Coordinates of C-alpha atoms in Angstrom, one line a residue:
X10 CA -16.1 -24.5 11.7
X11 CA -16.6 -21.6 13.4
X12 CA -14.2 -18.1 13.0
X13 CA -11.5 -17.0 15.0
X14 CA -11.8 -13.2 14.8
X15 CA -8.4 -11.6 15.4
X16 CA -8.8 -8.1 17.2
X17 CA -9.3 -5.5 14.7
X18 CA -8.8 -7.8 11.5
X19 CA -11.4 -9.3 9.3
X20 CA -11.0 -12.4 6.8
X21 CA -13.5 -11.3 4.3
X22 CA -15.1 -12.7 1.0
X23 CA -16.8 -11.1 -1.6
X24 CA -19.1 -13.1 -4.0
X25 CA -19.5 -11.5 -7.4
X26 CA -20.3 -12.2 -10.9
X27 CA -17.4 -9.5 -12.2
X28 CA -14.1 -8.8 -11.5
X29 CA -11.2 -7.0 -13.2
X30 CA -9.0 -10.1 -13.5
X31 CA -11.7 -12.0 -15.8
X32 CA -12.3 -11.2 -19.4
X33 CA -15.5 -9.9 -19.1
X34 CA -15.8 -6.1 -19.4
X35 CA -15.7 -4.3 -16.0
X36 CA -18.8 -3.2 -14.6
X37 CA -19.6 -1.6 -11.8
X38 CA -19.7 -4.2 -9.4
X39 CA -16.6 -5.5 -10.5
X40 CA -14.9 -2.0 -9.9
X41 CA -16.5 -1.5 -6.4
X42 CA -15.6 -5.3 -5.2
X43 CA -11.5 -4.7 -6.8
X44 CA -11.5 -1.1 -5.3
X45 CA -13.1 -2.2 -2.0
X46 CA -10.8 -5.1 -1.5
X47 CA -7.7 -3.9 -2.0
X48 CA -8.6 -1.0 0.6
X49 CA -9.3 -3.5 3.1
X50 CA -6.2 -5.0 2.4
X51 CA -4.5 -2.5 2.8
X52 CA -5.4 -1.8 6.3
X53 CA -4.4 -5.7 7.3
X54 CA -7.7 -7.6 6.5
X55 CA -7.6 -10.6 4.3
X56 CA -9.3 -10.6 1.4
X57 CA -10.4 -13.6 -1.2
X58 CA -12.9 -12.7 -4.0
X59 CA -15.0 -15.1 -5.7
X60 CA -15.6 -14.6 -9.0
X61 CA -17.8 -16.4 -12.1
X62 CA -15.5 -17.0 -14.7
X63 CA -14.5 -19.1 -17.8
X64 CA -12.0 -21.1 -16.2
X65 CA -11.3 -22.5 -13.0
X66 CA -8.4 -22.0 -10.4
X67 CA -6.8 -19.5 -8.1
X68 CA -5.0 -16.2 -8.5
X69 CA -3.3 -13.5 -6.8
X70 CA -4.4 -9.6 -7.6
X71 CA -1.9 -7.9 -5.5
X72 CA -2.7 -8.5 -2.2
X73 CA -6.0 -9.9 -3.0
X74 CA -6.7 -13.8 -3.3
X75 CA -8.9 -14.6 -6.3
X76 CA -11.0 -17.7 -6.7
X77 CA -12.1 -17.9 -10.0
X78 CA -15.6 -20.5 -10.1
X79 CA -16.3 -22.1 -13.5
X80 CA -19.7 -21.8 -15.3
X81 CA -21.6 -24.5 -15.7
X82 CA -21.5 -26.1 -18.9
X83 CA -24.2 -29.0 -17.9
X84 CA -26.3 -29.9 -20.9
X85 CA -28.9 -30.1 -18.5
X86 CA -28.4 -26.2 -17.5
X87 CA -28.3 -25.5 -21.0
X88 CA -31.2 -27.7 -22.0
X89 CA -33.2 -25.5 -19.8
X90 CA -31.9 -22.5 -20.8
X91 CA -32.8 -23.1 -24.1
X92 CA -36.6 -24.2 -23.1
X93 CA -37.1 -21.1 -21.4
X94 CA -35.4 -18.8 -24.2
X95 CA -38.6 -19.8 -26.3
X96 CA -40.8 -18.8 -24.1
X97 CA -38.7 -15.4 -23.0
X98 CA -35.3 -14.4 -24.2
X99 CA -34.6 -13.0 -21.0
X100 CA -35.1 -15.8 -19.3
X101 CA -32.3 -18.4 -20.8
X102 CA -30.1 -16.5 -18.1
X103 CA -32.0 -17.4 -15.3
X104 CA -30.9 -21.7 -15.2
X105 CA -26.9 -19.8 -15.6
X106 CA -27.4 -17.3 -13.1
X107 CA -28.9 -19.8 -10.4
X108 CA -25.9 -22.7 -10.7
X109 CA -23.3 -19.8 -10.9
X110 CA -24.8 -18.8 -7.6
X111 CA -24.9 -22.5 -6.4
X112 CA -21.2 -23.0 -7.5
X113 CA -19.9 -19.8 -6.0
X114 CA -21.6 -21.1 -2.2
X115 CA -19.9 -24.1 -2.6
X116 CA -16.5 -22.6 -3.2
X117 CA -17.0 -20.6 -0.5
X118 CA -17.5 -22.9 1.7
X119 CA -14.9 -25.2 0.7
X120 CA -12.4 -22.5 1.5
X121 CA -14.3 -21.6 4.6
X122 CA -13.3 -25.3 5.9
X123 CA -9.7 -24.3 5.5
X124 CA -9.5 -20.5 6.7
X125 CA -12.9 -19.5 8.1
X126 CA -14.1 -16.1 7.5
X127 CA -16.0 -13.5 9.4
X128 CA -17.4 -11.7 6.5
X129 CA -19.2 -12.4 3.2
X130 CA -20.3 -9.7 1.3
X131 CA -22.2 -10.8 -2.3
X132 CA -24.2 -8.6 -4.9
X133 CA -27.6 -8.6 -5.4
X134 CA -26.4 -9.1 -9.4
X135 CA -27.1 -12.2 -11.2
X136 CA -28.3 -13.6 -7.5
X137 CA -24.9 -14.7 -6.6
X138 CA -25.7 -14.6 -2.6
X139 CA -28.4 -16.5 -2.7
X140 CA -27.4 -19.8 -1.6
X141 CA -24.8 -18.8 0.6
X142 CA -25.3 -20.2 4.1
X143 CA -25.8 -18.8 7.5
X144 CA -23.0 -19.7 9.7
X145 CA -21.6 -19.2 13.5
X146 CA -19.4 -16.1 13.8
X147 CA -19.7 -15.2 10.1
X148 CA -21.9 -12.0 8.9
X149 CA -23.4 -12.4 5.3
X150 CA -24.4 -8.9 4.1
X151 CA -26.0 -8.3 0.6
X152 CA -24.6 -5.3 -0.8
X153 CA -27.8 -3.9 -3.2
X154 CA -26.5 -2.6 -6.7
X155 CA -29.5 -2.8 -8.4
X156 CA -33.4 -3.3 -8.9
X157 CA -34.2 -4.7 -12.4
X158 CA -37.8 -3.1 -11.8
X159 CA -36.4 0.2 -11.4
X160 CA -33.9 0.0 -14.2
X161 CA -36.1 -2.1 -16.7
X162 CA -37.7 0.9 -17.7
X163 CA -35.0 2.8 -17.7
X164 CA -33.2 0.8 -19.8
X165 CA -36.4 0.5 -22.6
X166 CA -37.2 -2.6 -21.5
X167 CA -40.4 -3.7 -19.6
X168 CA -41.4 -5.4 -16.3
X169 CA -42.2 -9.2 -17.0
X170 CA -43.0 -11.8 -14.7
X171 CA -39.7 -12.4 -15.3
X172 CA -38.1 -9.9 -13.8
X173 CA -40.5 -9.5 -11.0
X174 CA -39.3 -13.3 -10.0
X175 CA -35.4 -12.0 -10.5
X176 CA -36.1 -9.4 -7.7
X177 CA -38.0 -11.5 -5.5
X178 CA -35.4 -14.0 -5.5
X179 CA -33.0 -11.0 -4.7
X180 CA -35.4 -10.1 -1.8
X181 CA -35.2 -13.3 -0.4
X182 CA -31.5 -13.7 -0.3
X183 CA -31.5 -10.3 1.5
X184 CA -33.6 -11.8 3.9
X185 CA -31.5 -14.9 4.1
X186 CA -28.6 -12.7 4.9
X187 CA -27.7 -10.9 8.3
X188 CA -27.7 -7.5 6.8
X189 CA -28.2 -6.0 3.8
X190 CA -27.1 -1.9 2.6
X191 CA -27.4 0.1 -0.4
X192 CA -24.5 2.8 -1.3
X193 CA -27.9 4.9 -2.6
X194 CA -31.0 6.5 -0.5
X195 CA -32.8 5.5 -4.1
X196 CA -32.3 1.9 -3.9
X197 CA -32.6 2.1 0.3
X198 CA -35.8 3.3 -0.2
X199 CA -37.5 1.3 -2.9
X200 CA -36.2 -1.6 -1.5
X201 CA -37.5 -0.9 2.1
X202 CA -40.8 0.7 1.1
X203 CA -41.7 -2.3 -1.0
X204 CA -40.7 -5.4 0.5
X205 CA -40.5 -3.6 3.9
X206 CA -36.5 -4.1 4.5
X207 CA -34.5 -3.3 7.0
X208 CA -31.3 -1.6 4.7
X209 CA -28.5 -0.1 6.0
X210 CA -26.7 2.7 3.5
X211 CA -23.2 2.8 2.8
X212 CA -21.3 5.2 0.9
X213 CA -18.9 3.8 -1.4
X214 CA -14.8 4.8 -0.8
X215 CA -13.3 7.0 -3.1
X216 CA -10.9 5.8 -5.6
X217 CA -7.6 6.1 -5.3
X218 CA -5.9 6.0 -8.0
X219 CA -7.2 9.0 -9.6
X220 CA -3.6 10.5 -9.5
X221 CA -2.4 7.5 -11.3
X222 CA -3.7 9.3 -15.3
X223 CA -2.1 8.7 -18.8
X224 CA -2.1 10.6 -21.7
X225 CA -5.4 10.7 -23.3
X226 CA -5.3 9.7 -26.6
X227 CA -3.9 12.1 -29.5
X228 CA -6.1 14.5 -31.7
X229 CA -9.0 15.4 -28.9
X230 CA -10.4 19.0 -29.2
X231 CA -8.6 21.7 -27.2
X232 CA -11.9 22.3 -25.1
X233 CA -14.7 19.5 -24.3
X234 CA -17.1 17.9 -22.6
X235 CA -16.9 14.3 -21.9
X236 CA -19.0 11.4 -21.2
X237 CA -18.1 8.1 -20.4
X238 CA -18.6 4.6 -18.7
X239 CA -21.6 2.0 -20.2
X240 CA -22.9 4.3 -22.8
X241 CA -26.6 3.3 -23.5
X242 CA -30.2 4.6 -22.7
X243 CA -30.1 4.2 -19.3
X244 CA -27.3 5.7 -18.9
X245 CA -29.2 8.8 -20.4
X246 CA -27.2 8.4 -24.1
X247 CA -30.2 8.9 -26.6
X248 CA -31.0 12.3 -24.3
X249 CA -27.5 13.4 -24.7
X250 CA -27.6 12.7 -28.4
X251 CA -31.0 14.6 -28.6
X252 CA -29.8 17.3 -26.6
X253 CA -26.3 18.4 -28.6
X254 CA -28.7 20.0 -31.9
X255 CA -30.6 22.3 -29.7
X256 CA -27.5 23.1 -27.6
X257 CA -25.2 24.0 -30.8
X258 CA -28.4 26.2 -32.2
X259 CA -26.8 28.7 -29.3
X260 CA -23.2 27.1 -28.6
X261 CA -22.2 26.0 -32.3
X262 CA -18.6 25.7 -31.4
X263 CA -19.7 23.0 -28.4
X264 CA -17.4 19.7 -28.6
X265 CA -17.8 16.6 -26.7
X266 CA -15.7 13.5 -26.4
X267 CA -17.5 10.0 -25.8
X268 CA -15.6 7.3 -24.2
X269 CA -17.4 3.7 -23.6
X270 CA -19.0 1.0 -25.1
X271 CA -21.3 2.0 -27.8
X272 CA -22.9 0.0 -30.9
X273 CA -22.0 0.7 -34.1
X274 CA -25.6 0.7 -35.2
X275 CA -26.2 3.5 -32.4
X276 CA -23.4 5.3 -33.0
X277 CA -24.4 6.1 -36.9
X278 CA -28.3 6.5 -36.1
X279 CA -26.5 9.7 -33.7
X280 CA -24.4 10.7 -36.4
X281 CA -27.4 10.7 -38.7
X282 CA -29.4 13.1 -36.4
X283 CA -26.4 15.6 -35.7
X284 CA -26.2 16.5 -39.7
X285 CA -23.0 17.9 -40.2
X286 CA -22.1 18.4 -37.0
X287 CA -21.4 14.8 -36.0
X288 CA -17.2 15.5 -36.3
X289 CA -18.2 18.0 -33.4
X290 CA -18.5 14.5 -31.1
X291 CA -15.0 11.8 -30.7
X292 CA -16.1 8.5 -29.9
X293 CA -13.4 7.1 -28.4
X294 CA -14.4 3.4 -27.6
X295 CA -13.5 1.6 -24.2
X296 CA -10.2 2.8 -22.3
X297 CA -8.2 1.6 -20.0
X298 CA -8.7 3.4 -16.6
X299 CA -5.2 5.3 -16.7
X300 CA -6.1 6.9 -20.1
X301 CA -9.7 7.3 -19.5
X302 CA -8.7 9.3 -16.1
X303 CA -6.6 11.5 -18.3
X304 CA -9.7 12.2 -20.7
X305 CA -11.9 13.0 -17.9
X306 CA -9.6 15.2 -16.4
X307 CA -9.0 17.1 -18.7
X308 CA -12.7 17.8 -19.6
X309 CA -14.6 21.0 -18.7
X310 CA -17.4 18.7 -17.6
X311 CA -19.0 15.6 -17.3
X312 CA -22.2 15.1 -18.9
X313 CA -24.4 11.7 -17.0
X314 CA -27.7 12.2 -17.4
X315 CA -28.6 8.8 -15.9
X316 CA -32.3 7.9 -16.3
X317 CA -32.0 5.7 -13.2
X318 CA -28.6 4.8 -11.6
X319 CA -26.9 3.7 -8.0
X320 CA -24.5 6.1 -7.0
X321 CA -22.5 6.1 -10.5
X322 CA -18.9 5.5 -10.4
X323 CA -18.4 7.9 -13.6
X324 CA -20.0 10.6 -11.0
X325 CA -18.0 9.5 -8.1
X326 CA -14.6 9.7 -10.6
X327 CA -15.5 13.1 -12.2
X328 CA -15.9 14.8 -8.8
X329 CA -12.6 13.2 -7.5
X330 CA -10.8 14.5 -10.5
X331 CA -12.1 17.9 -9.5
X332 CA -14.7 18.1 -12.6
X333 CA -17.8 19.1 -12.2
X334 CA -21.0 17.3 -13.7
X335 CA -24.1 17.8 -15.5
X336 CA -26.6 15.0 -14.3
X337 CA -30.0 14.3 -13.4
X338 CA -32.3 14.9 -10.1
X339 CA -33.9 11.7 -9.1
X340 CA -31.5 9.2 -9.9
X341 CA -28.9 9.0 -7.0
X342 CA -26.9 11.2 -9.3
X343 CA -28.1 14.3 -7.1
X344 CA -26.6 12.5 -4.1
X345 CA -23.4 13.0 -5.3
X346 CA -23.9 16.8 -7.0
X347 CA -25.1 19.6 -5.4
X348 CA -26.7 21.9 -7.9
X349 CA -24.9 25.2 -8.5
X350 CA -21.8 24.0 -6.7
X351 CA -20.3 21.0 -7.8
X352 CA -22.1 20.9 -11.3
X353 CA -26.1 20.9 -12.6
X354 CA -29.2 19.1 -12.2
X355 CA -32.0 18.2 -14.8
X356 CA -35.0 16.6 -14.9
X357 CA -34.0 13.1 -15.7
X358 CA -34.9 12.4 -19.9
X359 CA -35.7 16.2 -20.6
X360 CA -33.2 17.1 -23.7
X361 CA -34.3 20.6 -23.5
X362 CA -33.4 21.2 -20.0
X363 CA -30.1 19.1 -20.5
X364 CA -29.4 21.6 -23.5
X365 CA -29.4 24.5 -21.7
X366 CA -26.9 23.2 -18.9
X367 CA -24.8 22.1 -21.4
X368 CA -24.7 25.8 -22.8
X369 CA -24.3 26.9 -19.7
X370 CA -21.2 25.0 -18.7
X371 CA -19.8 25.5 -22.0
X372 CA -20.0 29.5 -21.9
X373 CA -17.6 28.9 -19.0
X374 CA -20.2 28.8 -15.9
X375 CA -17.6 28.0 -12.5
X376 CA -18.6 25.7 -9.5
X377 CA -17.2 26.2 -6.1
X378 CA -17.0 22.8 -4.6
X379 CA -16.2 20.4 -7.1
X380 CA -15.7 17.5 -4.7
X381 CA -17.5 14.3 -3.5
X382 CA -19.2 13.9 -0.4
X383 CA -17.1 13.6 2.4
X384 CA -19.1 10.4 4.2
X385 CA -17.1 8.8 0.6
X386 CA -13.4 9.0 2.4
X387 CA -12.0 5.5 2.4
X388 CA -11.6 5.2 6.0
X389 CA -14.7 6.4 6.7
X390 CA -16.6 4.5 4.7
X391 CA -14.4 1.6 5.3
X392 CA -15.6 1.8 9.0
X393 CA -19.1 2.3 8.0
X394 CA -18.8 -1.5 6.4
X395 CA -16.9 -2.9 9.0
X396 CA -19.5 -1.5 11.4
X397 CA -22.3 -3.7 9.5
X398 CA -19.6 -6.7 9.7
X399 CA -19.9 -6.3 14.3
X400 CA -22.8 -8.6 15.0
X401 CA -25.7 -6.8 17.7
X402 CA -24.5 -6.7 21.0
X403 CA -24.9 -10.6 22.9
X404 CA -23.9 -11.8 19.1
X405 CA -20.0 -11.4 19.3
X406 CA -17.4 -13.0 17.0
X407 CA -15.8 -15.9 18.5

């Protein structure tokens, strides 16, 4: 069945393994696809997302439909997993991740026989656009949101065979697809330089809501820093947590506040390292966006010293909140911040260096243009996706 493209409106789906409607913890993804969608929406496109989840059935999210794909729960599929688990724990995911993927092309096009669209956008997570099928009048892009053999490392973790198959089978939905973009020049890069792509970059819109801020939660310090989202070592954590000692040798009254997932196990082996000086950092768990806005906001500055990221939203918020952040060079983090005037730059994993920004921003050091880039304005980069979505000239909609 071929699309009927009305002028200037789009029926678009997104594929994705997260979503904010499901029970599983927002990721990134997840934020980008809700924030994305609703945007669209709002400018008169119709948007259905589908989404792996526990249950089955549809949903409405405002103006967004949601399709909400069981997992498997074949014996078979588990049968497998469980094989492969013994010979690599990572790898039990892999039989989960590949019928998820097969299920979410099926729903896809079961609901593009009733309402065709002329748009899919998946992930490049948990390979959930690898099946999808090429069809008349209908663009499939791969939006690119990670490389597991750039952020493997990162994350203390090494390159296996494993995940060197998990990226080639993310190539080769790329190449399956009509186009494929990355928000980052990082990921644009490695993923063109290495497999020799042709990937388009797209900014990612600004949120919106960032007006929309609660109360943060009683009993924070008068004067912190803050850092937030998924808390962990790639996410530059055990630098941080190295850092803080040396920086309170010449900033002793420093205070942060820590908002995220964090393990308990992690959380005391910090405590143990910071002496008596642990009550000096507020862990505050997961919040709700509302309240975690209001942290943030009220911070003197963000500290994300990513050891590899895409574009962070936690960057993308601070700077829309008009605060400025300490982060890394090298990571896509210094495609967002501009050194000296919308926060600071370090060498990605050096606590020394990190130390010394955070003393500096904490003696009071101003920025001048605390902002995102400007490429990040939901219009335009709204058109700069809808542009990907026009087929090459003599390929027109029908």
């Amino acid at each position: 069945m071929t699309a009927t493209h009305p002028a200037g409106r789009y029926r678009v789906a997104f594929l994705t393994p997260e979503y904010p409607t499901e029970l599983t913890r927002e990721g990134g993804v997840g934020s980008y696809v809700h924030k994305t969608a609703h945007l669209l929406a709002a400018c008169g496109h119709d948007c259905t997302v589908f989404v792996t989840s526990e249950v089955g059935g549809r949903l409405t999210d405002g103006p967004v439909t949601v399709v909400r794909v069981p997992r498997s729960r074949s014996p078979a599929v588990r049968g497998l997993a469980w094989l492969l688990r013994r010979l690599d724990p990572a790898a039990g995911h892999m039989p989960a991740y590949l019928e998820s993927a097969r299920r979410l092309a099926a729903a896809l096009e079961r609901e593009h026989e009733r309402a065709p669209f002329h748009l899919v956008q998946s992930a490049n997570l948990r390979l959930v656009g690898l099946f999808v099928r090429r069809r008349e009048g209908r663009r499939h892009l791969v939006r690119i949101s990670t490389s597991r053999v750039l952020y493997e490392p990162a994350a203390g973790r090494p390159v296996t065979a494993l995940t060197r198959l998990t990226e080639r089978l993310d190539v080769l939905a790329q190449r399956r697809a009509d186009a494929s973009y990355a928000p980052s020049r990082l990921l644009q890069r490695h993923f063109a330089e290495r497999y020799g792509l042709d990937v388009g970059l797209v900014r990612p819109p600004l949120p919106v809501d960032v007006a929309d801020r609660a109360e943060p939660p009683p009993g924070l310090p008068e004067r912190y820093l803050v850092h937030f989202g998924s808390l962990g070592r790639r996410k530059g954590t055990d630098v941080l947590a190295e850092a803080l000692p040396l920086a309170w040798e010449r900033a002793p009254d420093l205070r942060m506040v820590w908002a995220g997932p964090l393990s308990g196990a992690a959380l005391t082996r910090y405590r143990a390292a910071w002496g008596a000086r642990a009550g000096q950092v507020t862990h505050l768990g997961p919040l709700d966006k509302r309240r975690l806005y209001g942290v943030v906001s009220g911070a003197a500055a963000s500290v994300l010293p990513s050891l590899m990221d895409n574009l962070p939203n936690t960057v993308i918020e601070s700077l829309a909140l008009g605060v400025p952040v300490v982060g890394t060079a090298g990571t896509s983090i210094d495609e967002l911040v501009a050194h000296g005037e919308s926060g600071l730059l370090v060498p990605a994993g050096d606590a020394p260096a990190l130390a010394d920004a955070l003393v500096e921003v904490w003696a009071g050091r101003t920025f001048p243009r605390v902002a995102p880039p400007p490429e990040m304005l939901p219009e335009r980069a709204l058109a700069e996706l809808l542009a990907l979505a026009r087929p090459p000239p003599g390929n027109a909609l029908v």
